[in-house]
Amino acid sequence: MIRKIIHIDEDKCTGCGLCANACHEGAIDMVDGKAKLVREHFCDGLGDCLPACPAGAITFEEREAPAYDEAAVQASKKKQEAAGGTQVHAHPAGGCPGSQMMQFRTAAEDAETEAPRAVSRLQQWPCQIKLLPTEAPFFDGAKLLIAADCTAYAYANMHEDFMKGKVTLIGCPKLDMVDYTEKLTEIIRNNDIKSVTLVRMEVPCCGGLERAAVNALKASGKFIPWQVYTISRDGRILD
């Protein structure tokens, strides 16, 4: 049958193993230092592995492939559990950098002072990319802010420095398990968008959001000013 399935570009694959761990169905194995789709009938075509790949080596394609076999996937999971747990693929540098635990103490905590009440700069609802329509009055003449979910929690002055005067779209491709490219393309193509600002975290999984935004700008056929800001896990602007 013809269906959507992932494709792994071996030339781009760095062998980090993050995609194999992100694939809950167990369709991907590490073979000779490269990620391989070894069980096509285990691939559900939802793409949990896409945002996990820091090298952008994984894409969707439509081709002849066996149907997704959920029964086989569940049987495999039960077999692994009986053997002592699910398979975990080793990562370089001691694990996924995006999952590494870090704790920060803020200056406000040290001084034990109360911050002044801030004003919300959110201009529309919904703001989740998955829930937003592709055409809406608030998009007319809008400056878009496309932001990773975590940025508003990591960066203290998100509303004033980034959201003020912009229509805010937030999402996380790793948690939403979706490629935002098509939706963002339609929003940019169908509306009078003046500029695009992308704010992402430094973690690799945020690369999926940046790629979606860049690909959407290209696919829209429009020449729109855009820029990218990266936030560190302790709340600093890195670039």
Coordinates of N, CA and C in Angstrom, one line a residue:
M1 N 0.8 -1.2 0.0 CA 0.0 0.0 0.0 C 0.9 1.2 0.0
I2 N 0.3 2.4 -0.5 CA 1.0 3.6 -0.5 C 0.6 4.4 0.8
R3 N 1.6 4.8 1.6 CA 1.3 5.5 2.8 C 2.5 6.4 3.2
K4 N 2.2 7.2 4.2 CA 3.2 8.1 4.7 C 4.1 7.3 5.7
I5 N 5.4 7.5 5.5 CA 6.4 6.8 6.3 C 7.6 7.6 6.4
I6 N 8.5 7.4 7.4 CA 9.7 8.2 7.6 C 10.8 7.8 6.6
H7 N 11.6 8.7 6.3 CA 12.8 8.4 5.5 C 14.0 9.0 6.3
I8 N 15.1 8.1 6.4 CA 16.3 8.6 7.1 C 17.4 8.8 6.1
D9 N 17.9 10.0 6.1 CA 19.1 10.3 5.2 C 20.4 9.9 5.9
E10 N 21.0 8.8 5.4 CA 22.2 8.2 6.1 C 23.3 9.2 6.0
D11 N 23.4 10.0 5.0 CA 24.5 11.0 4.9 C 24.4 12.0 5.9
K12 N 23.2 12.4 6.3 CA 23.0 13.4 7.4 C 23.1 12.8 8.8
C13 N 22.7 11.6 8.9 CA 22.6 10.9 10.2 C 24.0 10.9 10.9
T14 N 24.0 11.4 12.2 CA 25.3 11.4 12.9 C 25.4 10.2 13.9
G15 N 24.4 9.4 13.9 CA 24.4 8.2 14.8 C 24.2 8.5 16.3
C16 N 23.5 9.6 16.6 CA 23.3 9.9 18.0 C 22.3 9.0 18.7
G17 N 21.4 8.4 18.0 CA 20.5 7.4 18.6 C 19.2 8.1 19.2
L18 N 19.1 9.4 19.1 CA 17.9 10.1 19.7 C 16.6 9.6 19.0
C19 N 16.7 9.4 17.7 CA 15.4 9.1 17.0 C 15.0 7.7 17.4
A20 N 15.9 6.8 17.6 CA 15.6 5.4 18.0 C 14.9 5.4 19.4
N21 N 15.4 6.2 20.3 CA 14.7 6.3 21.6 C 13.4 7.0 21.5
A22 N 13.2 8.0 20.6 CA 12.0 8.7 20.5 C 10.9 7.9 19.8
C23 N 11.3 6.8 19.0 CA 10.3 6.0 18.4 C 9.7 5.0 19.4
H24 N 8.5 5.3 19.8 CA 7.8 4.5 20.8 C 7.5 3.1 20.3
E25 N 7.4 3.0 19.0 CA 7.0 1.7 18.4 C 8.1 0.8 18.2
G26 N 9.4 1.3 18.2 CA 10.5 0.4 18.0 C 10.8 0.1 16.6
A27 N 10.5 1.1 15.7 CA 10.7 0.8 14.3 C 12.2 1.1 13.8
I28 N 12.9 1.8 14.6 CA 14.3 2.3 14.3 C 15.3 1.6 15.2
D29 N 16.4 1.1 14.5 CA 17.5 0.5 15.3 C 18.8 1.3 14.8
M30 N 19.8 1.2 15.6 CA 21.1 1.7 15.2 C 21.9 0.6 14.6
V31 N 22.3 0.7 13.4 CA 23.0 -0.3 12.6 C 24.3 0.3 12.1
D32 N 25.4 -0.3 12.5 CA 26.8 0.2 12.1 C 26.9 1.7 12.3
G33 N 26.4 2.2 13.4 CA 26.5 3.7 13.7 C 25.6 4.6 13.0
K34 N 24.5 4.0 12.4 CA 23.5 4.9 11.7 C 22.1 4.4 12.1
A35 N 21.2 5.3 12.1 CA 19.8 5.0 12.3 C 19.2 4.3 11.1
K36 N 18.5 3.2 11.3 CA 17.9 2.5 10.2 C 16.4 2.2 10.5
L37 N 15.5 2.4 9.6 CA 14.1 2.0 9.7 C 14.1 0.5 9.4
V38 N 14.2 -0.3 10.4 CA 14.3 -1.7 10.2 C 13.0 -2.5 10.2
R39 N 12.0 -1.8 10.8 CA 10.7 -2.5 10.8 C 9.6 -1.5 10.3
E40 N 9.4 -1.5 9.0 CA 8.5 -0.6 8.3 C 7.1 -0.7 8.9
H41 N 6.7 -2.0 9.2 CA 5.3 -2.2 9.7 C 5.2 -1.7 11.1
F42 N 6.3 -1.3 11.8 CA 6.2 -0.7 13.1 C 6.0 0.8 13.0
C43 N 6.3 1.4 11.9 CA 6.3 2.9 11.8 C 4.8 3.3 11.5
D44 N 4.3 4.2 12.5 CA 2.9 4.6 12.4 C 2.8 5.9 11.5
G45 N 3.9 6.5 11.1 CA 3.8 7.6 10.2 C 3.5 8.9 11.0
L46 N 3.6 8.9 12.3 CA 3.3 10.1 13.1 C 4.5 11.0 13.3
G47 N 5.7 10.4 13.2 CA 6.9 11.1 13.2 C 7.4 11.6 14.6
D48 N 7.3 10.8 15.6 CA 7.9 11.2 16.9 C 9.4 11.4 16.8
C49 N 10.0 10.7 15.8 CA 11.5 10.8 15.7 C 11.9 12.1 15.0
L50 N 11.0 12.8 14.2 CA 11.5 13.9 13.5 C 12.1 15.0 14.3
P51 N 11.4 15.5 15.3 CA 11.9 16.6 16.1 C 13.1 16.2 17.0
A52 N 13.2 14.8 17.2 CA 14.3 14.4 18.1 C 15.6 14.4 17.3
C53 N 15.6 14.5 16.0 CA 16.9 14.4 15.2 C 17.5 15.8 15.1
P54 N 18.7 16.0 15.7 CA 19.3 17.3 15.7 C 20.0 17.6 14.3
A55 N 20.1 16.6 13.5 CA 20.8 16.8 12.2 C 19.8 17.0 11.1
G56 N 18.5 16.9 11.3 CA 17.5 17.0 10.3 C 17.5 15.9 9.2
A57 N 17.9 14.7 9.7 CA 18.1 13.6 8.8 C 16.8 12.9 8.5
I58 N 15.7 13.2 9.2 CA 14.5 12.4 9.0 C 13.4 13.3 8.4
T59 N 12.8 12.7 7.4 CA 11.7 13.4 6.7 C 10.5 12.4 6.5
F60 N 9.4 12.9 6.1 CA 8.3 12.1 5.7 C 8.4 11.8 4.2
E61 N 7.9 10.7 3.7 CA 7.7 10.4 2.3 C 6.5 9.5 2.2
E62 N 5.9 9.5 1.0 CA 4.8 8.6 0.7 C 5.3 7.6 -0.4
R63 N 5.2 6.4 0.0 CA 5.7 5.3 -0.9 C 5.1 4.0 -0.5
E64 N 5.4 3.0 -1.3 CA 4.9 1.6 -1.0 C 5.6 1.1 0.3
A65 N 4.7 0.7 1.2 CA 5.2 0.2 2.5 C 4.1 -0.7 3.1
P66 N 4.5 -1.7 3.9 CA 3.5 -2.5 4.6 C 2.7 -1.6 5.6
A67 N 1.5 -2.0 5.8 CA 0.6 -1.2 6.7 C 1.1 -1.3 8.1
Y68 N 0.8 -0.2 8.9 CA 1.2 -0.2 10.3 C 0.5 -1.3 11.0
D69 N 1.3 -2.1 11.8 CA 0.8 -3.3 12.4 C 0.8 -3.0 14.0
E70 N -0.3 -2.5 14.5 CA -0.3 -2.1 15.9 C -0.2 -3.4 16.8
A71 N -0.8 -4.5 16.4 CA -0.7 -5.7 17.1 C 0.7 -6.2 17.3
A72 N 1.5 -6.1 16.2 CA 2.9 -6.5 16.2 C 3.7 -5.6 17.1
V73 N 3.4 -4.3 17.1 CA 4.1 -3.4 18.0 C 3.8 -3.7 19.4
Q74 N 2.6 -3.9 19.8 CA 2.2 -4.2 21.2 C 2.8 -5.5 21.6
A75 N 2.9 -6.5 20.7 CA 3.5 -7.8 21.1 C 5.0 -7.6 21.3
S76 N 5.6 -6.8 20.5 CA 7.1 -6.5 20.7 C 7.3 -5.9 22.0
K77 N 6.5 -4.9 22.4 CA 6.6 -4.2 23.7 C 6.5 -5.1 24.8
K78 N 5.5 -6.0 24.8 CA 5.3 -7.0 25.9 C 6.5 -7.9 26.0
K79 N 7.1 -8.3 24.8 CA 8.2 -9.2 24.8 C 9.4 -8.5 25.5
Q80 N 9.6 -7.2 25.2 CA 10.7 -6.4 25.7 C 10.5 -6.3 27.2
E81 N 9.3 -6.0 27.7 CA 9.0 -5.8 29.1 C 9.3 -7.1 29.9
A82 N 8.9 -8.2 29.2 CA 9.2 -9.5 29.9 C 10.6 -9.8 30.0
A83 N 11.4 -9.3 29.1 CA 12.9 -9.5 29.1 C 13.6 -8.5 30.0
G84 N 12.8 -7.6 30.6 CA 13.5 -6.7 31.5 C 13.5 -5.2 31.1
G85 N 12.6 -4.8 30.2 CA 12.5 -3.4 29.9 C 12.6 -3.1 28.4
T86 N 12.4 -1.9 28.1 CA 12.5 -1.5 26.7 C 13.9 -1.2 26.3
Q87 N 14.2 -1.3 25.0 CA 15.5 -1.0 24.5 C 15.9 0.4 24.6
V88 N 17.0 0.8 25.1 CA 17.5 2.1 25.1 C 18.8 2.2 24.4
H89 N 18.9 3.2 23.5 CA 20.1 3.4 22.6 C 21.0 4.4 23.2
A90 N 22.2 4.1 23.3 CA 23.2 5.1 23.9 C 23.3 6.3 23.1
H91 N 23.5 7.4 23.8 CA 23.7 8.7 23.1 C 25.1 9.2 23.4
P92 N 25.7 10.0 22.6 CA 27.0 10.6 22.9 C 26.9 11.5 24.1
A93 N 28.0 11.8 24.8 CA 28.1 12.7 25.9 C 27.1 12.5 27.0
G94 N 26.7 11.2 27.2 CA 26.0 10.8 28.4 C 24.5 11.0 28.3
G95 N 23.9 11.1 27.1 CA 22.5 11.2 27.0 C 22.0 12.4 26.2
C96 N 20.7 12.4 26.0 CA 20.1 13.5 25.2 C 20.3 14.8 25.9
P97 N 20.9 15.8 25.2 CA 21.2 17.1 25.9 C 19.9 17.8 26.2
G98 N 18.8 17.5 25.4 CA 17.6 18.2 25.7 C 16.8 17.7 26.9
S99 N 17.3 16.6 27.4 CA 16.6 16.0 28.6 C 17.4 16.1 29.9
Q100 N 18.6 16.7 29.8 CA 19.5 16.8 30.9 C 18.9 17.7 32.0
M101 N 18.9 17.2 33.2 CA 18.3 18.0 34.3 C 19.3 19.1 34.7
M102 N 18.7 20.3 34.9 CA 19.4 21.5 35.3 C 18.6 22.3 36.3
Q103 N 19.2 22.9 37.3 CA 18.4 23.7 38.2 C 19.1 25.1 38.3
F104 N 18.3 26.1 38.3 CA 18.9 27.5 38.4 C 18.3 28.2 39.5
R105 N 19.1 29.0 40.2 CA 18.6 29.9 41.2 C 18.6 31.3 40.7
T106 N 17.5 32.0 40.8 CA 17.4 33.3 40.2 C 17.8 34.4 41.2
A107 N 18.2 35.6 40.7 CA 18.6 36.7 41.5 C 17.4 37.1 42.4
A108 N 16.2 37.0 41.9 CA 15.0 37.4 42.7 C 14.9 36.5 43.9
E109 N 15.2 35.2 43.7 CA 15.1 34.3 44.8 C 16.2 34.6 45.9
D110 N 17.4 34.9 45.4 CA 18.4 35.2 46.3 C 18.1 36.5 47.1
A111 N 17.5 37.5 46.5 CA 17.2 38.7 47.2 C 15.9 38.6 47.9
E112 N 15.1 37.6 47.6 CA 13.8 37.4 48.2 C 12.9 38.6 48.0
T113 N 12.9 39.2 46.8 CA 12.1 40.3 46.5 C 11.0 39.9 45.6
E114 N 9.9 40.6 45.6 CA 8.7 40.3 44.8 C 8.7 41.1 43.5
A115 N 8.6 40.5 42.4 CA 8.7 41.1 41.1 C 7.4 41.9 40.9
P116 N 7.4 43.1 40.2 CA 6.2 43.8 39.9 C 5.3 43.1 39.0
R117 N 4.0 43.4 39.1 CA 3.0 42.7 38.3 C 3.2 43.0 36.8
A118 N 3.3 42.0 36.0 CA 3.5 42.3 34.5 C 2.2 42.3 33.8
V119 N 2.2 42.9 32.6 CA 1.0 43.0 31.7 C 1.1 42.0 30.6
S120 N 0.1 41.2 30.4 CA 0.1 40.2 29.3 C 0.1 40.9 27.9
R121 N 0.9 40.5 27.0 CA 1.0 41.0 25.7 C 0.4 40.1 24.6
L122 N -0.2 39.0 25.1 CA -0.9 38.1 24.1 C -2.0 38.8 23.4
Q123 N -2.0 38.8 22.1 CA -3.0 39.5 21.3 C -4.1 38.7 20.8
Q124 N -4.0 37.4 20.9 CA -5.1 36.5 20.3 C -5.2 35.2 21.1
W125 N -6.3 34.5 20.8 CA -6.5 33.2 21.3 C -7.3 32.4 20.3
P126 N -6.9 31.2 20.0 CA -5.9 30.4 20.6 C -4.5 30.9 20.1
C127 N -3.5 30.4 20.8 CA -2.1 30.7 20.4 C -1.4 29.4 20.1
Q128 N -1.9 28.2 20.4 CA -1.2 27.0 20.0 C -1.3 26.8 18.5
I129 N -0.2 26.5 17.9 CA -0.2 26.3 16.4 C -1.2 25.2 16.0
K130 N -1.4 24.2 16.7 CA -2.3 23.1 16.4 C -3.8 23.6 16.3
L131 N -4.1 24.6 17.1 CA -5.5 25.1 17.3 C -5.8 26.3 16.4
L132 N -4.8 27.0 16.0 CA -5.0 28.2 15.2 C -5.6 27.9 13.8
P133 N -6.5 28.8 13.3 CA -7.0 28.7 12.0 C -5.9 29.2 11.0
T134 N -5.9 28.8 9.8 CA -4.9 29.3 8.8 C -5.3 30.7 8.3
E135 N -6.5 31.2 8.5 CA -6.9 32.5 8.1 C -7.7 33.1 9.3
A136 N -7.4 34.4 9.7 CA -8.1 35.0 10.8 C -7.8 36.5 10.7
P137 N -8.8 37.3 11.2 CA -8.6 38.8 11.1 C -7.3 39.3 11.8
F138 N -6.9 38.6 12.9 CA -5.7 39.1 13.6 C -4.4 38.8 12.8
F139 N -4.5 38.0 11.8 CA -3.3 37.8 10.9 C -3.1 38.9 9.9
D140 N -4.1 39.8 9.7 CA -4.0 40.8 8.7 C -2.9 41.9 9.1
G141 N -1.8 42.0 8.4 CA -0.8 42.9 8.7 C 0.0 42.6 10.0
A142 N 0.0 41.3 10.4 CA 0.6 40.9 11.6 C 2.1 40.7 11.5
K143 N 2.7 40.9 12.6 CA 4.1 40.5 12.8 C 4.0 39.2 13.6
L144 N 4.5 38.1 13.1 CA 4.3 36.8 13.8 C 5.5 36.5 14.7
L145 N 5.1 36.0 15.9 CA 6.1 35.4 16.8 C 5.8 33.9 16.9
I146 N 6.7 33.1 16.4 CA 6.6 31.6 16.5 C 7.6 31.2 17.6
A147 N 7.0 30.7 18.7 CA 7.8 30.4 19.9 C 7.6 29.0 20.4
A148 N 8.7 28.4 20.8 CA 8.6 27.1 21.5 C 8.0 27.3 22.8
D149 N 7.2 26.3 23.2 CA 6.5 26.4 24.5 C 7.3 26.8 25.7
C150 N 8.5 26.2 25.8 CA 9.3 26.4 27.0 C 10.0 27.7 27.1
T151 N 10.0 28.5 26.0 CA 10.7 29.8 26.0 C 10.0 30.8 27.0
A152 N 8.7 30.7 27.1 CA 8.0 31.7 28.0 C 8.3 31.4 29.4
Y153 N 8.7 30.2 29.7 CA 9.1 29.8 31.1 C 10.6 30.0 31.4
A154 N 11.4 29.9 30.4 CA 12.8 30.1 30.6 C 13.2 31.5 30.5
Y155 N 12.6 32.3 29.6 CA 13.0 33.7 29.4 C 12.0 34.6 30.2
A156 N 12.5 35.3 31.2 CA 11.6 36.1 32.1 C 10.8 37.2 31.4
N157 N 11.4 37.9 30.5 CA 10.8 39.0 29.9 C 10.2 38.7 28.5
M158 N 9.6 37.5 28.4 CA 9.1 37.1 27.1 C 8.0 38.0 26.5
H159 N 7.1 38.5 27.4 CA 6.0 39.3 26.9 C 6.5 40.6 26.4
E160 N 7.3 41.3 27.1 CA 7.8 42.6 26.7 C 8.8 42.6 25.5
D161 N 9.7 41.7 25.6 CA 10.8 41.6 24.6 C 10.4 41.0 23.3
F162 N 9.5 40.0 23.3 CA 9.1 39.3 22.1 C 7.7 39.3 21.7
M163 N 6.7 39.2 22.7 CA 5.3 39.1 22.3 C 4.7 40.4 22.0
K164 N 5.2 41.5 22.6 CA 4.5 42.8 22.5 C 4.5 43.2 21.0
G165 N 3.3 43.5 20.5 CA 3.1 44.0 19.2 C 3.0 42.9 18.1
K166 N 3.0 41.6 18.6 CA 3.1 40.5 17.6 C 1.9 39.5 17.9
V167 N 1.5 38.8 16.9 CA 0.6 37.6 17.0 C 1.5 36.4 17.4
T168 N 1.1 35.8 18.5 CA 2.0 34.7 19.0 C 1.5 33.3 18.7
L169 N 2.3 32.5 18.1 CA 2.0 31.1 17.8 C 3.0 30.3 18.6
I170 N 2.5 29.4 19.4 CA 3.4 28.5 20.2 C 3.2 27.1 19.9
G171 N 4.3 26.3 20.1 CA 4.1 24.8 19.9 C 5.4 24.1 20.2
C172 N 5.3 22.8 20.3 CA 6.4 21.9 20.5 C 6.3 20.7 19.6
P173 N 7.1 20.6 18.6 CA 6.9 19.5 17.6 C 7.2 18.1 18.3
K174 N 8.0 18.1 19.4 CA 8.3 16.8 20.0 C 7.0 16.3 20.8
L175 N 6.3 17.2 21.4 CA 5.1 16.8 22.2 C 3.9 16.7 21.3
D176 N 3.8 17.6 20.4 CA 2.6 17.6 19.5 C 2.7 16.4 18.4
M177 N 3.9 15.9 18.3 CA 4.2 14.8 17.3 C 3.7 15.2 15.9
V178 N 4.0 16.4 15.4 CA 3.6 16.9 14.1 C 4.6 17.8 13.5
D179 N 4.6 17.8 12.2 CA 5.5 18.8 11.5 C 4.6 20.0 11.2
Y180 N 5.0 21.1 11.7 CA 4.2 22.3 11.6 C 4.3 23.0 10.2
T181 N 5.2 22.5 9.3 CA 5.5 23.2 8.1 C 4.3 23.6 7.3
E182 N 3.4 22.6 7.0 CA 2.2 22.8 6.2 C 1.3 23.9 6.8
K183 N 1.1 23.8 8.1 CA 0.2 24.8 8.7 C 0.8 26.2 8.7
L184 N 2.1 26.3 9.0 CA 2.7 27.6 9.0 C 2.8 28.2 7.6
T185 N 3.0 27.3 6.6 CA 3.0 27.8 5.2 C 1.7 28.4 4.8
E186 N 0.6 27.8 5.2 CA -0.8 28.3 4.9 C -1.0 29.6 5.6
I187 N -0.6 29.7 6.8 CA -0.8 31.0 7.5 C 0.0 32.1 6.9
I188 N 1.2 31.9 6.5 CA 2.0 32.9 5.9 C 1.6 33.2 4.4
R189 N 1.2 32.2 3.7 CA 0.8 32.4 2.3 C -0.6 33.1 2.2
N190 N -1.5 32.8 3.1 CA -2.9 33.2 3.0 C -3.2 34.6 3.7
N191 N -2.2 35.1 4.4 CA -2.4 36.4 5.1 C -1.3 37.4 4.8
D192 N -1.6 38.6 5.2 CA -0.6 39.7 5.0 C 0.3 39.8 6.2
I193 N 1.3 38.9 6.2 CA 2.3 38.8 7.3 C 3.5 39.7 7.0
K194 N 3.8 40.6 8.0 CA 4.8 41.6 7.8 C 6.2 41.1 8.2
S195 N 6.3 40.2 9.2 CA 7.6 39.7 9.6 C 7.4 38.4 10.4
V196 N 8.4 37.7 10.6 CA 8.4 36.5 11.4 C 9.6 36.5 12.3
T197 N 9.3 36.3 13.6 CA 10.3 36.1 14.6 C 10.2 34.7 15.2
L198 N 11.3 34.0 15.3 CA 11.2 32.7 15.9 C 12.0 32.7 17.2
V199 N 11.4 32.2 18.3 CA 12.2 32.1 19.5 C 12.1 30.6 19.9
R200 N 13.3 30.0 20.1 CA 13.4 28.6 20.4 C 14.4 28.4 21.6
M201 N 14.3 27.2 22.1 CA 15.3 26.8 23.2 C 16.5 26.3 22.5
E202 N 17.6 26.2 23.3 CA 18.9 25.7 22.8 C 18.9 24.2 22.6
V203 N 17.9 23.5 23.1 CA 17.9 22.0 23.1 C 17.6 21.6 21.6
P204 N 18.2 20.4 21.2 CA 18.1 19.9 19.9 C 16.7 19.8 19.3
C205 N 15.7 19.3 20.2 CA 14.4 19.1 19.7 C 13.7 20.3 19.2
C206 N 14.2 21.5 19.6 CA 13.6 22.8 19.1 C 14.0 23.0 17.6
G207 N 15.0 22.2 17.1 CA 15.4 22.4 15.7 C 14.2 22.1 14.8
G208 N 13.3 21.2 15.3 CA 12.1 20.9 14.4 C 11.2 22.1 14.2
L209 N 11.1 22.9 15.2 CA 10.3 24.1 15.1 C 10.9 25.1 14.2
E210 N 12.3 25.3 14.3 CA 13.0 26.2 13.4 C 12.9 25.8 12.0
R211 N 13.1 24.5 11.7 CA 13.1 23.9 10.4 C 11.7 24.2 9.8
A212 N 10.7 23.9 10.6 CA 9.3 24.1 10.1 C 9.1 25.6 9.7
A213 N 9.5 26.5 10.5 CA 9.3 27.9 10.2 C 10.1 28.3 8.9
V214 N 11.3 27.9 8.8 CA 12.2 28.2 7.7 C 11.6 27.6 6.4
N215 N 11.2 26.4 6.5 CA 10.6 25.7 5.3 C 9.3 26.3 4.9
A216 N 8.5 26.8 5.9 CA 7.2 27.5 5.6 C 7.5 28.8 4.9
L217 N 8.5 29.5 5.3 CA 8.8 30.8 4.6 C 9.2 30.6 3.2
K218 N 10.0 29.5 3.0 CA 10.4 29.2 1.6 C 9.2 28.8 0.7
A219 N 8.3 27.9 1.3 CA 7.2 27.3 0.6 C 6.1 28.4 0.3
S220 N 6.1 29.4 1.1 CA 5.0 30.4 0.9 C 5.2 31.2 -0.3
G221 N 6.4 31.3 -0.8 CA 6.7 32.1 -2.0 C 6.8 33.6 -1.7
K222 N 6.8 34.0 -0.5 CA 6.9 35.4 -0.1 C 8.3 35.7 0.5
F223 N 8.7 36.9 0.3 CA 10.0 37.4 0.9 C 9.6 38.3 2.1
I224 N 9.8 37.7 3.3 CA 9.4 38.3 4.5 C 10.6 38.4 5.5
P225 N 10.8 39.5 6.1 CA 11.9 39.6 7.1 C 11.7 38.6 8.2
W226 N 12.8 37.9 8.6 CA 12.6 37.0 9.7 C 13.9 36.9 10.4
Q227 N 13.8 36.5 11.7 CA 15.0 36.3 12.5 C 14.7 35.3 13.6
V228 N 15.8 34.7 14.1 CA 15.7 33.6 15.1 C 16.5 34.0 16.3
Y229 N 15.9 33.7 17.5 CA 16.5 33.9 18.8 C 16.6 32.6 19.5
T230 N 17.7 32.3 20.1 CA 17.8 31.0 20.9 C 18.0 31.4 22.4
I231 N 17.1 30.7 23.2 CA 17.2 30.9 24.6 C 17.9 29.8 25.3
S232 N 18.8 30.1 26.2 CA 19.4 29.0 27.0 C 18.5 28.5 28.1
R233 N 18.8 27.3 28.6 CA 18.0 26.7 29.6 C 18.0 27.5 30.9
D234 N 18.9 28.4 31.1 CA 18.9 29.3 32.3 C 18.4 30.7 32.0
G235 N 17.8 30.8 30.8 CA 17.0 32.0 30.5 C 17.8 33.2 29.9
R236 N 18.9 32.9 29.2 CA 19.6 33.9 28.5 C 19.4 33.8 27.0
I237 N 19.5 35.0 26.3 CA 19.4 35.0 24.8 C 20.8 34.7 24.3
L238 N 20.9 33.6 23.5 CA 22.3 33.2 23.1 C 22.6 33.8 21.7
D239 N 21.6 34.1 20.9 CA 21.9 34.8 19.6 C 20.7 35.5 19.1

